[in-house]
């Protein structure tokens, strides 16, 4: 017999079905709780609420496990490419040789932007944050490719939009950078694979060809792979929630980009470097800033530390720290901010405040050091996160729209405002 959970409410015993995941994770389904008892559950920030079942990513925060479609990220980071990992996330399995070739070929086919879209870039102030440009441009794609905005796209249409987005977002990101520095746009090239193509669009110019360095490309591939999905995080949940109203994929992803932008989420990589620069300017006094991070009267937090689900270590941070060390060694770069970051990590990991709260470096703590070494400007860091997270967003939107159990997302609340009172005309208030 299927397992059930009994809950006693107001003297009545109610039964709820238990849902068990592949790895033995358990939930009980409270969808009928309100109709049977009048109660809702209250869980601000969804600290304990599952919003869906999903077959995409498995995460165990206590053991530091992260797998895409069953495959550990350590293996993907070592052996896969970003294009192959994107296929894995979106299609549910690794591609064979022909499938991978066709997938890569489609990237090239869709890498250009409609020329009219170039006007948008020109209209933005040069100081515009590239995340503002990216989110607007992704939404604007729906106006240029309206044939893919059906309420219920077919699986073939979804796959086509997926490729379009993966390829065009890379171009949009590079163009938004070029706009910000006032250089002419560099168009995508057919002879380059995903990451070298991006680097070339970012850094080459008519007077300054960019030399692709394999180690730099690989470091970026690893970063993109490690960012590619993270189950029901803030931006992915946003993509699913927006998509649950049958908003099209472009609109849903655009919303996800906005959610990612915040410093508690994908904006943390930028915030980490800003924090390290501030500490460095202030004489590198690590103790002072660790104390500030612990002080409840201060707004200061140790950026790049802590995670809602990882309570032991973030497996992505482990790989990224090593990757940062390796890349800087290979490039012969000495970044004092890396030394400072290590000092701050060491001090925090010894401090009872951080130990008790199980606060460890997360994916954003060392990623910025790699971006800096590559020459990516600070305000582009969240954009790099967005490029990486895109296949995950797409995979979740696809899973959500194809799942017959999906309903429009519509949480409840407990009202704490005024009780009923009468309107008083303005002269009598
Ligand atoms: N520095 C100082 N104290 C912290 C930090 C931090 N970075 N993170 C959490 N805490 C404290 C927090 O004050 C609270 O203390 P207390 O129990 O005394 O009230 C306790 O630890 C639990 O924190 P929380 O805010 O309830 O935890 P959360 O799960 O709601 O938030 C978080 C998770 C990532 C938003 C938070 O740890 C944070 O703000 N970290 C800094 C921003 C950051 O690095 N974000 C990137 C996350 S990884 C990329 C991604 O996937 O988004």
Tab-separated table of C-alpha atoms and ligand atoms in Angstrom:
chain	number	residue	atom	x	y	z
A	1	UNK	CA	0.000	0.000	0.000
A	2	UNK	CA	1.217	3.512	-0.804
A	3	UNK	CA	2.696	5.352	2.192
A	4	UNK	CA	0.605	8.123	3.738
A	5	UNK	CA	1.198	10.825	6.335
A	6	UNK	CA	-1.451	11.541	8.945
A	7	UNK	CA	-1.944	15.080	10.177
A	8	UNK	CA	-4.213	15.935	13.099
A	9	UNK	CA	-6.004	19.267	12.650
A	10	UNK	CA	-8.808	20.549	14.894
A	11	UNK	CA	-9.448	17.018	16.164
A	12	UNK	CA	-9.708	15.568	12.650
A	13	UNK	CA	-7.095	13.185	11.232
A	14	UNK	CA	-6.286	13.855	7.592
A	15	UNK	CA	-4.200	11.648	5.330
A	16	UNK	CA	-1.807	12.879	2.670
A	17	UNK	CA	-0.026	10.753	0.052
A	18	UNK	CA	3.764	10.432	0.343
A	19	UNK	CA	5.856	11.106	-2.757
A	20	UNK	CA	9.303	9.451	-2.865
A	21	UNK	CA	12.040	10.609	-5.230
A	22	UNK	CA	14.655	8.486	-7.020
A	23	UNK	CA	17.184	9.023	-4.228
A	24	UNK	CA	14.675	8.366	-1.443
A	25	UNK	CA	13.772	12.025	-0.745
A	26	UNK	CA	10.315	12.257	0.755
A	27	UNK	CA	7.485	14.745	0.590
A	28	UNK	CA	3.846	14.643	1.397
A	29	UNK	CA	1.397	16.145	-1.016
A	30	UNK	CA	-0.683	18.804	0.738
A	31	UNK	CA	-2.624	19.967	-2.343
A	32	UNK	CA	-5.929	18.933	-0.717
A	33	UNK	CA	-5.109	20.319	2.758
A	34	UNK	CA	-7.033	23.587	2.318
A	35	UNK	CA	-10.177	22.019	0.874
A	36	UNK	CA	-10.211	19.401	3.652
A	37	UNK	CA	-9.308	21.612	6.622
A	38	UNK	CA	-9.356	25.313	5.687
A	39	UNK	CA	-5.634	25.529	6.554
A	40	UNK	CA	-2.816	26.503	4.256
A	41	UNK	CA	0.881	25.987	4.978
A	42	UNK	CA	3.009	29.105	5.510
A	43	UNK	CA	6.599	28.921	4.328
A	44	UNK	CA	8.151	32.313	3.443
A	45	UNK	CA	11.042	31.906	1.021
A	46	UNK	CA	9.926	28.298	0.379
A	47	UNK	CA	12.467	26.947	2.867
A	48	UNK	CA	10.601	23.661	3.041
A	49	UNK	CA	8.269	23.598	0.068
A	50	UNK	CA	8.537	21.496	-3.076
A	51	UNK	CA	6.883	23.232	-6.016
A	52	UNK	CA	7.085	20.341	-8.470
A	53	UNK	CA	8.626	16.969	-9.179
A	54	UNK	CA	11.523	17.169	-11.614
A	55	UNK	CA	13.783	14.699	-13.417
A	56	UNK	CA	16.497	17.209	-14.341
A	57	UNK	CA	18.895	17.809	-11.449
A	58	UNK	CA	19.574	16.004	-8.193
A	59	UNK	CA	21.089	17.928	-5.321
A	60	UNK	CA	21.960	16.782	-1.807
A	61	UNK	CA	23.034	19.845	0.158
A	62	UNK	CA	24.321	17.904	3.175
A	63	UNK	CA	26.541	15.605	1.153
A	64	UNK	CA	27.557	18.232	-1.429
A	65	UNK	CA	26.139	16.216	-4.347
A	66	UNK	CA	25.030	17.796	-7.618
A	67	UNK	CA	24.090	15.728	-10.686
A	68	UNK	CA	22.546	16.694	-14.008
A	69	UNK	CA	20.283	13.937	-15.340
A	70	UNK	CA	22.093	11.572	-12.980
A	71	UNK	CA	25.643	12.502	-14.027
A	72	UNK	CA	27.887	14.049	-11.330
A	73	UNK	CA	28.969	17.596	-12.186
A	74	UNK	CA	32.570	16.645	-11.376
A	75	UNK	CA	32.543	14.296	-14.388
A	76	UNK	CA	30.853	16.822	-16.658
A	77	UNK	CA	33.263	19.587	-15.604
A	78	UNK	CA	36.199	17.334	-16.418
A	79	UNK	CA	35.017	15.681	-19.625
A	80	UNK	CA	32.052	17.422	-21.217
A	81	UNK	CA	31.512	20.634	-23.147
A	82	UNK	CA	28.906	23.294	-22.459
A	83	UNK	CA	27.059	22.450	-25.688
A	84	UNK	CA	26.932	18.745	-24.813
A	85	UNK	CA	25.827	19.489	-21.220
A	86	UNK	CA	23.100	21.781	-22.575
A	87	UNK	CA	21.854	18.917	-24.752
A	88	UNK	CA	21.925	16.603	-21.746
A	89	UNK	CA	19.845	18.986	-19.635
A	90	UNK	CA	17.316	19.827	-22.324
A	91	UNK	CA	16.937	16.354	-23.883
A	92	UNK	CA	17.474	14.228	-20.795
A	93	UNK	CA	20.404	12.173	-22.094
A	94	UNK	CA	23.830	12.574	-23.645
A	95	UNK	CA	23.732	13.014	-27.434
A	96	UNK	CA	25.302	10.540	-29.854
A	97	UNK	CA	27.870	11.820	-32.347
A	98	UNK	CA	25.352	12.826	-35.038
A	99	UNK	CA	22.989	14.448	-32.563
A	100	UNK	CA	25.791	16.517	-31.075
A	101	UNK	CA	26.953	17.584	-34.508
A	102	UNK	CA	23.444	18.609	-35.555
A	103	UNK	CA	22.983	20.467	-32.252
A	104	UNK	CA	26.285	22.349	-32.673
A	105	UNK	CA	25.463	23.129	-36.294
A	106	UNK	CA	22.102	24.615	-35.244
A	107	UNK	CA	23.954	26.943	-32.845
A	108	UNK	CA	25.800	28.412	-35.803
A	109	UNK	CA	22.632	28.722	-37.841
A	110	UNK	CA	20.889	30.776	-35.160
A	111	UNK	CA	23.763	32.840	-33.844
A	112	UNK	CA	22.927	36.069	-35.718
A	113	UNK	CA	20.445	38.629	-34.426
A	114	UNK	CA	17.820	40.226	-36.623
A	115	UNK	CA	19.623	43.357	-37.874
A	116	UNK	CA	16.750	45.581	-36.721
A	117	UNK	CA	17.526	44.540	-33.155
A	118	UNK	CA	20.865	46.333	-33.420
A	119	UNK	CA	18.926	49.620	-33.037
A	120	UNK	CA	17.973	48.583	-29.529
A	121	UNK	CA	21.595	48.410	-28.454
A	122	UNK	CA	22.235	51.880	-29.890
A	123	UNK	CA	19.356	53.319	-27.852
A	124	UNK	CA	20.725	52.236	-24.461
A	125	UNK	CA	22.965	54.565	-22.459
A	126	UNK	CA	26.544	53.287	-22.417
A	127	UNK	CA	26.301	53.023	-18.622
A	128	UNK	CA	23.379	50.564	-18.833
A	129	UNK	CA	23.893	47.393	-16.829
A	130	UNK	CA	24.216	44.526	-19.330
A	131	UNK	CA	21.634	42.504	-17.354
A	132	UNK	CA	19.058	45.232	-18.148
A	133	UNK	CA	19.933	44.968	-21.830
A	134	UNK	CA	19.959	41.170	-21.778
A	135	UNK	CA	16.555	40.760	-20.120
A	136	UNK	CA	14.945	43.309	-22.471
A	137	UNK	CA	16.549	41.796	-25.567
A	138	UNK	CA	15.506	38.262	-24.710
A	139	UNK	CA	11.917	39.424	-24.296
A	140	UNK	CA	12.225	41.389	-27.556
A	141	UNK	CA	13.172	38.171	-29.374
A	142	UNK	CA	9.515	37.162	-29.006
A	143	UNK	CA	8.587	40.125	-31.212
A	144	UNK	CA	11.112	39.153	-33.879
A	145	UNK	CA	10.337	35.446	-33.850
A	146	UNK	CA	6.593	35.412	-33.076
A	147	UNK	CA	6.133	32.068	-34.835
A	148	UNK	CA	7.608	30.474	-31.707
A	149	UNK	CA	5.318	32.096	-29.178
A	150	UNK	CA	2.394	29.644	-29.339
A	151	UNK	CA	0.728	28.999	-26.051
A	152	UNK	CA	1.390	25.273	-26.407
A	153	UNK	CA	4.459	24.831	-28.639
A	154	UNK	CA	5.149	21.391	-30.068
A	155	UNK	CA	8.256	19.509	-28.860
A	156	UNK	CA	9.959	20.390	-32.173
A	157	UNK	CA	9.144	24.079	-31.699
A	158	UNK	CA	10.476	24.024	-28.140
A	159	UNK	CA	13.731	22.478	-29.328
A	160	UNK	CA	14.063	25.129	-32.019
A	161	UNK	CA	13.465	28.031	-29.617
A	162	UNK	CA	15.914	26.415	-27.209
A	163	UNK	CA	18.670	26.476	-29.799
A	164	UNK	CA	17.747	29.989	-30.894
A	165	UNK	CA	17.977	31.238	-27.344
A	166	UNK	CA	21.190	29.441	-26.475
A	167	UNK	CA	22.871	30.824	-29.524
A	168	UNK	CA	21.394	34.327	-29.671
A	169	UNK	CA	21.843	35.030	-25.956
A	170	UNK	CA	25.580	34.569	-26.386
A	171	UNK	CA	25.544	37.150	-29.209
A	172	UNK	CA	23.340	39.563	-27.215
A	173	UNK	CA	25.695	39.360	-24.234
A	174	UNK	CA	28.777	40.074	-26.315
A	175	UNK	CA	27.019	42.929	-28.145
A	176	UNK	CA	25.892	44.510	-24.880
A	177	UNK	CA	29.525	44.544	-23.747
A	178	UNK	CA	30.716	46.069	-27.022
A	179	UNK	CA	28.016	48.726	-26.709
A	180	UNK	CA	29.174	49.562	-23.176
A	181	UNK	CA	32.734	50.200	-24.330
A	182	UNK	CA	31.718	51.963	-27.532
A	183	UNK	CA	33.357	49.454	-29.893
A	184	UNK	CA	31.795	48.057	-33.080
A	185	UNK	CA	29.965	44.752	-32.759
A	186	UNK	CA	31.863	41.632	-33.739
A	187	UNK	CA	29.620	39.095	-35.446
A	188	UNK	CA	29.629	35.380	-34.628
A	189	UNK	CA	31.913	33.125	-36.657
A	190	UNK	CA	31.024	29.746	-38.157
A	191	UNK	CA	34.468	28.271	-37.620
A	192	UNK	CA	34.536	28.738	-33.859
A	193	UNK	CA	32.882	26.591	-31.207
A	194	UNK	CA	30.592	28.035	-28.541
A	195	UNK	CA	32.981	29.516	-25.998
A	196	UNK	CA	35.793	30.663	-28.363
A	197	UNK	CA	33.093	32.302	-30.484
A	198	UNK	CA	31.840	34.188	-27.441
A	199	UNK	CA	35.350	35.267	-26.437
A	200	UNK	CA	36.033	36.433	-29.971
A	201	UNK	CA	32.830	38.501	-30.088
A	202	UNK	CA	33.736	40.017	-26.716
A	203	UNK	CA	37.391	40.795	-27.184
A	204	UNK	CA	38.362	41.081	-30.836
A	205	UNK	CA	38.099	44.363	-32.699
A	206	UNK	CA	38.955	45.522	-36.245
A	207	UNK	CA	42.351	46.707	-34.995
A	208	UNK	CA	42.992	44.034	-32.375
A	209	UNK	CA	42.429	40.370	-33.237
A	210	UNK	CA	41.815	38.190	-30.201
A	211	UNK	CA	44.005	35.140	-29.703
A	212	UNK	CA	42.001	32.238	-28.304
A	213	UNK	CA	43.913	30.611	-25.446
A	214	UNK	CA	42.777	27.018	-24.878
A	215	UNK	CA	43.119	27.220	-21.087
A	216	UNK	CA	40.923	30.333	-20.996
A	217	UNK	CA	38.271	28.680	-23.169
A	218	UNK	CA	38.285	25.561	-21.032
A	219	UNK	CA	37.992	27.537	-17.786
A	220	UNK	CA	34.933	29.289	-19.185
A	221	UNK	CA	33.451	25.992	-20.396
A	222	UNK	CA	33.862	24.598	-16.869
A	223	UNK	CA	32.217	27.655	-15.333
A	224	UNK	CA	29.276	27.480	-17.748
A	225	UNK	CA	28.837	23.742	-17.065
A	226	UNK	CA	28.874	24.320	-13.293
A	227	UNK	CA	26.248	27.048	-13.594
A	228	UNK	CA	24.058	25.164	-16.061
A	229	UNK	CA	21.392	24.063	-13.599
A	230	UNK	CA	20.625	24.086	-9.913
A	231	UNK	CA	17.084	22.758	-9.648
A	232	UNK	CA	14.464	25.049	-8.061
A	233	UNK	CA	16.634	28.114	-7.356
A	234	UNK	CA	15.159	31.624	-7.398
A	235	UNK	CA	15.565	32.327	-11.128
A	236	UNK	CA	14.534	28.837	-12.277
A	237	UNK	CA	11.459	28.948	-10.051
A	238	UNK	CA	10.704	32.338	-11.621
A	239	UNK	CA	10.986	30.863	-15.121
A	240	UNK	CA	8.615	28.037	-14.138
A	241	UNK	CA	6.170	30.366	-12.396
A	242	UNK	CA	6.000	32.818	-15.304
A	243	UNK	CA	5.751	29.925	-17.770
A	244	UNK	CA	2.949	28.337	-15.749
A	245	UNK	CA	0.655	31.102	-17.029
A	246	UNK	CA	1.597	29.874	-20.539
A	247	UNK	CA	3.755	32.955	-21.126
A	248	UNK	CA	6.170	32.073	-23.931
A	249	UNK	CA	9.696	30.817	-23.367
A	250	UNK	CA	11.343	34.158	-24.254
A	251	UNK	CA	9.191	36.059	-21.728
A	252	UNK	CA	9.773	33.401	-19.054
A	253	UNK	CA	13.552	33.436	-19.548
A	254	UNK	CA	13.599	37.225	-19.512
A	255	UNK	CA	11.913	37.112	-16.089
A	256	UNK	CA	14.470	34.528	-14.953
A	257	UNK	CA	17.304	36.865	-15.976
A	258	UNK	CA	15.805	39.629	-13.810
A	259	UNK	CA	15.520	37.235	-10.856
A	260	UNK	CA	19.134	36.171	-11.330
A	261	UNK	CA	20.376	39.753	-11.299
A	262	UNK	CA	19.955	40.251	-7.528
A	263	UNK	CA	23.081	40.167	-5.312
A	264	UNK	CA	21.692	37.285	-3.245
A	265	UNK	CA	21.563	35.142	-6.405
A	266	UNK	CA	23.507	35.561	-9.683
A	267	UNK	CA	24.587	39.087	-8.855
A	268	UNK	CA	26.660	37.688	-5.991
A	269	UNK	CA	29.703	37.089	-8.222
A	270	UNK	CA	29.883	40.835	-8.926
A	271	UNK	CA	29.185	41.608	-5.257
A	272	UNK	CA	32.066	39.327	-4.136
A	273	UNK	CA	34.645	41.213	-6.174
A	274	UNK	CA	33.215	44.568	-5.058
A	275	UNK	CA	33.484	43.341	-1.471
A	276	UNK	CA	37.081	42.114	-1.926
A	277	UNK	CA	38.062	45.421	-3.544
A	278	UNK	CA	36.507	47.307	-0.651
A	279	UNK	CA	38.357	45.187	1.931
A	280	UNK	CA	41.599	45.596	-0.008
A	281	UNK	CA	41.205	49.395	-0.218
A	282	UNK	CA	40.570	49.437	3.512
A	283	UNK	CA	43.961	47.847	4.183
A	284	UNK	CA	42.976	44.169	3.798
A	285	UNK	CA	41.707	43.909	7.348
A	286	UNK	CA	39.991	40.510	7.113
A	287	UNK	CA	39.087	40.340	10.815
A	288	UNK	CA	37.261	43.664	10.632
A	289	UNK	CA	35.003	42.452	7.794
A	290	UNK	CA	34.406	39.019	9.297
A	291	UNK	CA	33.262	40.815	12.449
A	292	UNK	CA	31.032	43.097	10.356
A	293	UNK	CA	29.464	40.097	8.592
A	294	UNK	CA	28.555	38.656	12.011
A	295	UNK	CA	27.195	41.927	13.367
A	296	UNK	CA	23.396	41.856	13.198
A	297	UNK	CA	23.312	45.670	13.284
A	298	UNK	CA	25.301	45.845	10.065
A	299	UNK	CA	23.883	45.137	6.591
A	300	UNK	CA	27.205	43.674	5.523
A	301	UNK	CA	27.243	39.983	4.576
A	302	UNK	CA	30.144	37.903	3.447
A	303	UNK	CA	29.193	37.734	-0.221
A	304	UNK	CA	29.805	34.384	-1.888
A	305	UNK	CA	29.210	32.627	1.416
A	306	UNK	CA	26.199	30.612	2.501
A	307	UNK	CA	23.560	28.745	0.574
A	308	UNK	CA	19.970	27.732	1.118
A	309	UNK	CA	20.695	24.077	0.388
A	310	UNK	CA	24.423	23.439	0.767
A	311	UNK	CA	25.197	22.942	4.444
A	312	UNK	CA	28.517	21.149	4.129
A	313	UNK	CA	30.233	22.404	1.003
A	314	UNK	CA	29.219	23.594	-2.431
A	315	UNK	CA	30.713	21.070	-4.882
A	316	UNK	CA	30.832	23.757	-7.573
A	317	UNK	CA	32.941	26.056	-5.380
A	318	UNK	CA	35.497	23.277	-4.835
A	319	UNK	CA	36.025	22.832	-8.573
A	320	UNK	CA	36.022	26.576	-9.255
A	321	UNK	CA	38.633	27.314	-6.574
A	322	UNK	CA	40.991	24.802	-8.170
A	323	UNK	CA	40.162	26.084	-11.648
A	324	UNK	CA	40.982	29.669	-10.533
A	325	UNK	CA	44.327	28.554	-9.104
A	326	UNK	CA	45.208	26.567	-12.240
A	327	UNK	CA	44.217	29.294	-14.669
A	328	UNK	CA	46.074	32.064	-12.862
A	329	UNK	CA	49.168	29.857	-12.702
A	330	UNK	CA	48.951	29.064	-16.417
A	331	UNK	CA	48.447	32.704	-17.366
A	332	UNK	CA	51.165	33.793	-14.950
A	333	UNK	CA	48.714	36.208	-13.341
A	334	UNK	CA	49.007	37.155	-9.719
A	335	UNK	CA	45.717	38.545	-8.458
A	336	UNK	CA	45.961	39.927	-4.923
A	337	UNK	CA	42.183	39.537	-4.648
A	338	UNK	CA	42.611	35.747	-4.885
A	339	UNK	CA	44.983	35.848	-1.902
A	340	UNK	CA	42.522	38.022	-0.022
A	341	UNK	CA	39.605	35.706	-0.892
A	342	UNK	CA	41.571	32.727	0.456
A	343	UNK	CA	42.351	34.612	3.660
A	344	UNK	CA	38.697	35.507	4.137
A	345	UNK	CA	37.639	31.918	3.478
A	346	UNK	CA	40.177	30.588	5.965
A	347	UNK	CA	39.111	33.073	8.650
A	348	UNK	CA	35.395	32.395	8.110
A	349	UNK	CA	35.766	28.611	8.140
A	350	UNK	CA	37.448	28.809	11.575
A	351	UNK	CA	34.888	31.180	13.017
A	352	UNK	CA	32.118	29.665	15.184
A	353	UNK	CA	29.510	32.019	13.655
A	354	UNK	CA	30.062	30.563	10.186
A	355	UNK	CA	30.664	27.004	11.468
A	356	UNK	CA	27.431	26.924	13.494
A	357	UNK	CA	25.376	28.278	10.615
A	358	UNK	CA	27.102	25.957	8.142
A	359	UNK	CA	28.160	28.822	5.889
A	360	UNK	CA	30.668	27.826	3.207
A	361	UNK	CA	31.957	29.474	0.018
A	362	UNK	CA	29.405	29.089	-2.749
A	363	UNK	CA	29.703	29.036	-6.545
A	364	UNK	CA	30.151	32.810	-6.644
A	365	UNK	CA	33.070	33.135	-4.236
A	366	UNK	CA	35.858	32.270	-6.680
A	367	UNK	CA	34.173	32.526	-10.098
A	368	UNK	CA	34.800	36.286	-10.276
A	369	UNK	CA	38.546	35.709	-9.929
A	370	UNK	CA	38.436	33.631	-13.126
A	371	UNK	CA	36.313	36.202	-14.978
A	372	UNK	CA	38.759	38.946	-13.952
A	373	UNK	CA	41.723	36.916	-15.191
A	374	UNK	CA	39.983	36.449	-18.543
A	375	UNK	CA	39.364	40.199	-18.786
A	376	UNK	CA	35.611	40.147	-18.322
A	377	UNK	CA	34.432	43.406	-16.727
A	378	UNK	CA	32.699	43.339	-13.373
A	379	UNK	CA	29.186	44.249	-14.505
A	380	UNK	CA	29.270	41.369	-17.006
A	381	UNK	CA	29.700	38.752	-14.241
A	382	UNK	CA	25.960	38.172	-13.681
A	383	UNK	CA	25.603	37.968	-17.469
A	384	UNK	CA	28.131	35.132	-17.486
A	385	UNK	CA	26.006	33.354	-14.882
A	386	UNK	CA	22.960	33.883	-17.127
A	387	UNK	CA	24.685	32.339	-20.162
A	388	UNK	CA	25.593	29.343	-18.018
A	389	UNK	CA	22.140	28.953	-16.433
A	390	UNK	CA	20.231	29.241	-19.713
A	391	UNK	CA	20.090	25.507	-20.573
A	392	UNK	CA	18.766	24.779	-17.084
A	393	UNK	CA	16.022	27.403	-17.410
A	394	UNK	CA	15.050	26.002	-20.795
A	395	UNK	CA	15.034	22.411	-19.524
A	396	UNK	CA	12.774	23.399	-16.609
A	397	UNK	CA	10.396	25.421	-18.783
A	398	UNK	CA	10.149	22.462	-21.169
A	399	UNK	CA	9.538	20.006	-18.340
A	400	UNK	CA	6.961	22.330	-16.775
A	401	UNK	CA	4.987	22.970	-19.983
A	402	UNK	CA	4.965	19.279	-20.938
A	403	UNK	CA	3.935	18.028	-17.500
A	404	UNK	CA	0.164	17.405	-17.364
A	405	UNK	CA	0.312	17.980	-13.579
A	406	UNK	CA	1.415	21.631	-14.054
A	407	UNK	CA	-1.083	24.225	-12.868
A	408	UNK	CA	-0.720	27.981	-12.932
A	409	UNK	CA	1.490	28.973	-9.984
A	410	UNK	CA	-0.630	30.788	-7.446
A	411	UNK	CA	0.463	30.705	-3.790
A	412	UNK	CA	-1.787	31.758	-0.909
A	413	UNK	CA	-1.141	34.215	1.903
A	414	UNK	CA	-2.294	34.974	5.407
A	415	UNK	CA	-3.795	38.447	5.435
A	416	UNK	CA	-2.484	40.624	8.303
A	417	UNK	CA	-3.866	44.020	7.225
A	418	UNK	CA	-6.779	46.089	8.543
A	419	UNK	CA	-10.097	44.387	9.257
A	420	UNK	CA	-13.096	45.678	7.262
A	421	UNK	CA	-13.581	49.460	7.634
A	422	UNK	CA	-15.601	52.090	5.790
A	423	UNK	CA	-14.379	54.541	3.212
A	424	UNK	CA	-14.146	58.111	4.578
A	425	UNK	CA	-14.390	60.994	2.062
A	426	UNK	CA	-11.278	63.146	1.760
A	427	UNK	CA	-12.562	66.220	3.689
A	428	UNK	CA	-13.604	64.082	6.659
A	429	UNK	CA	-10.385	62.090	7.222
B	1	LIG	N1	27.293	36.367	5.722
B	1	LIG	C1	26.932	36.470	7.024
B	1	LIG	N2	25.896	35.795	7.576
B	1	LIG	C2	25.201	35.003	6.775
B	1	LIG	C3	25.507	34.841	5.399
B	1	LIG	C4	26.603	35.562	4.882
B	1	LIG	N3	26.941	35.440	3.609
B	1	LIG	N4	24.636	33.983	4.832
B	1	LIG	C5	23.802	33.612	5.829
B	1	LIG	N5	24.130	34.227	6.987
B	1	LIG	C6	23.489	34.018	8.304
B	1	LIG	C7	22.164	34.754	8.397
B	1	LIG	O1	22.327	36.055	8.891
B	1	LIG	C8	21.396	33.851	9.327
B	1	LIG	O2	21.857	34.080	10.625
B	1	LIG	P1	20.841	33.940	11.894
B	1	LIG	O3	20.437	32.499	11.929
B	1	LIG	O4	21.651	34.380	13.069
B	1	LIG	O5	19.695	34.864	11.594
B	1	LIG	C9	21.858	32.448	8.940
B	1	LIG	O6	23.180	32.626	8.416
B	1	LIG	C10	20.976	31.776	7.892
B	1	LIG	O7	20.924	32.620	6.751
B	1	LIG	P2	19.638	32.892	5.875
B	1	LIG	O8	19.735	34.259	5.285
B	1	LIG	O9	18.411	32.578	6.690
B	1	LIG	O10	19.821	31.770	4.774
B	1	LIG	P3	19.058	31.686	3.403
B	1	LIG	O11	19.031	30.273	3.020
B	1	LIG	O12	17.762	32.422	3.446
B	1	LIG	O13	20.000	32.551	2.392
B	1	LIG	C11	21.772	33.110	0.941
B	1	LIG	C12	20.940	31.975	1.563
B	1	LIG	C13	22.638	32.540	-0.164
B	1	LIG	C14	20.821	34.168	0.302
B	1	LIG	C15	22.636	33.768	2.055
B	1	LIG	O14	23.524	32.814	2.585
B	1	LIG	C16	23.394	34.989	1.540
B	1	LIG	O15	22.847	36.106	1.568
B	1	LIG	N6	24.671	34.811	1.069
B	1	LIG	C17	25.413	35.906	0.460
B	1	LIG	C18	24.948	36.114	-0.989
B	1	LIG	C19	25.451	35.024	-1.902
B	1	LIG	O16	26.606	34.651	-1.881
B	1	LIG	N7	24.548	34.543	-2.781
B	1	LIG	C20	24.898	33.539	-3.794
B	1	LIG	C21	24.245	32.220	-3.532
B	1	LIG	S1	24.937	30.910	-4.556
B	1	LIG	C22	24.459	31.322	-6.161
B	1	LIG	C23	23.051	30.996	-6.407
B	1	LIG	O17	22.757	29.820	-6.682
B	1	LIG	O18	22.230	31.905	-6.311
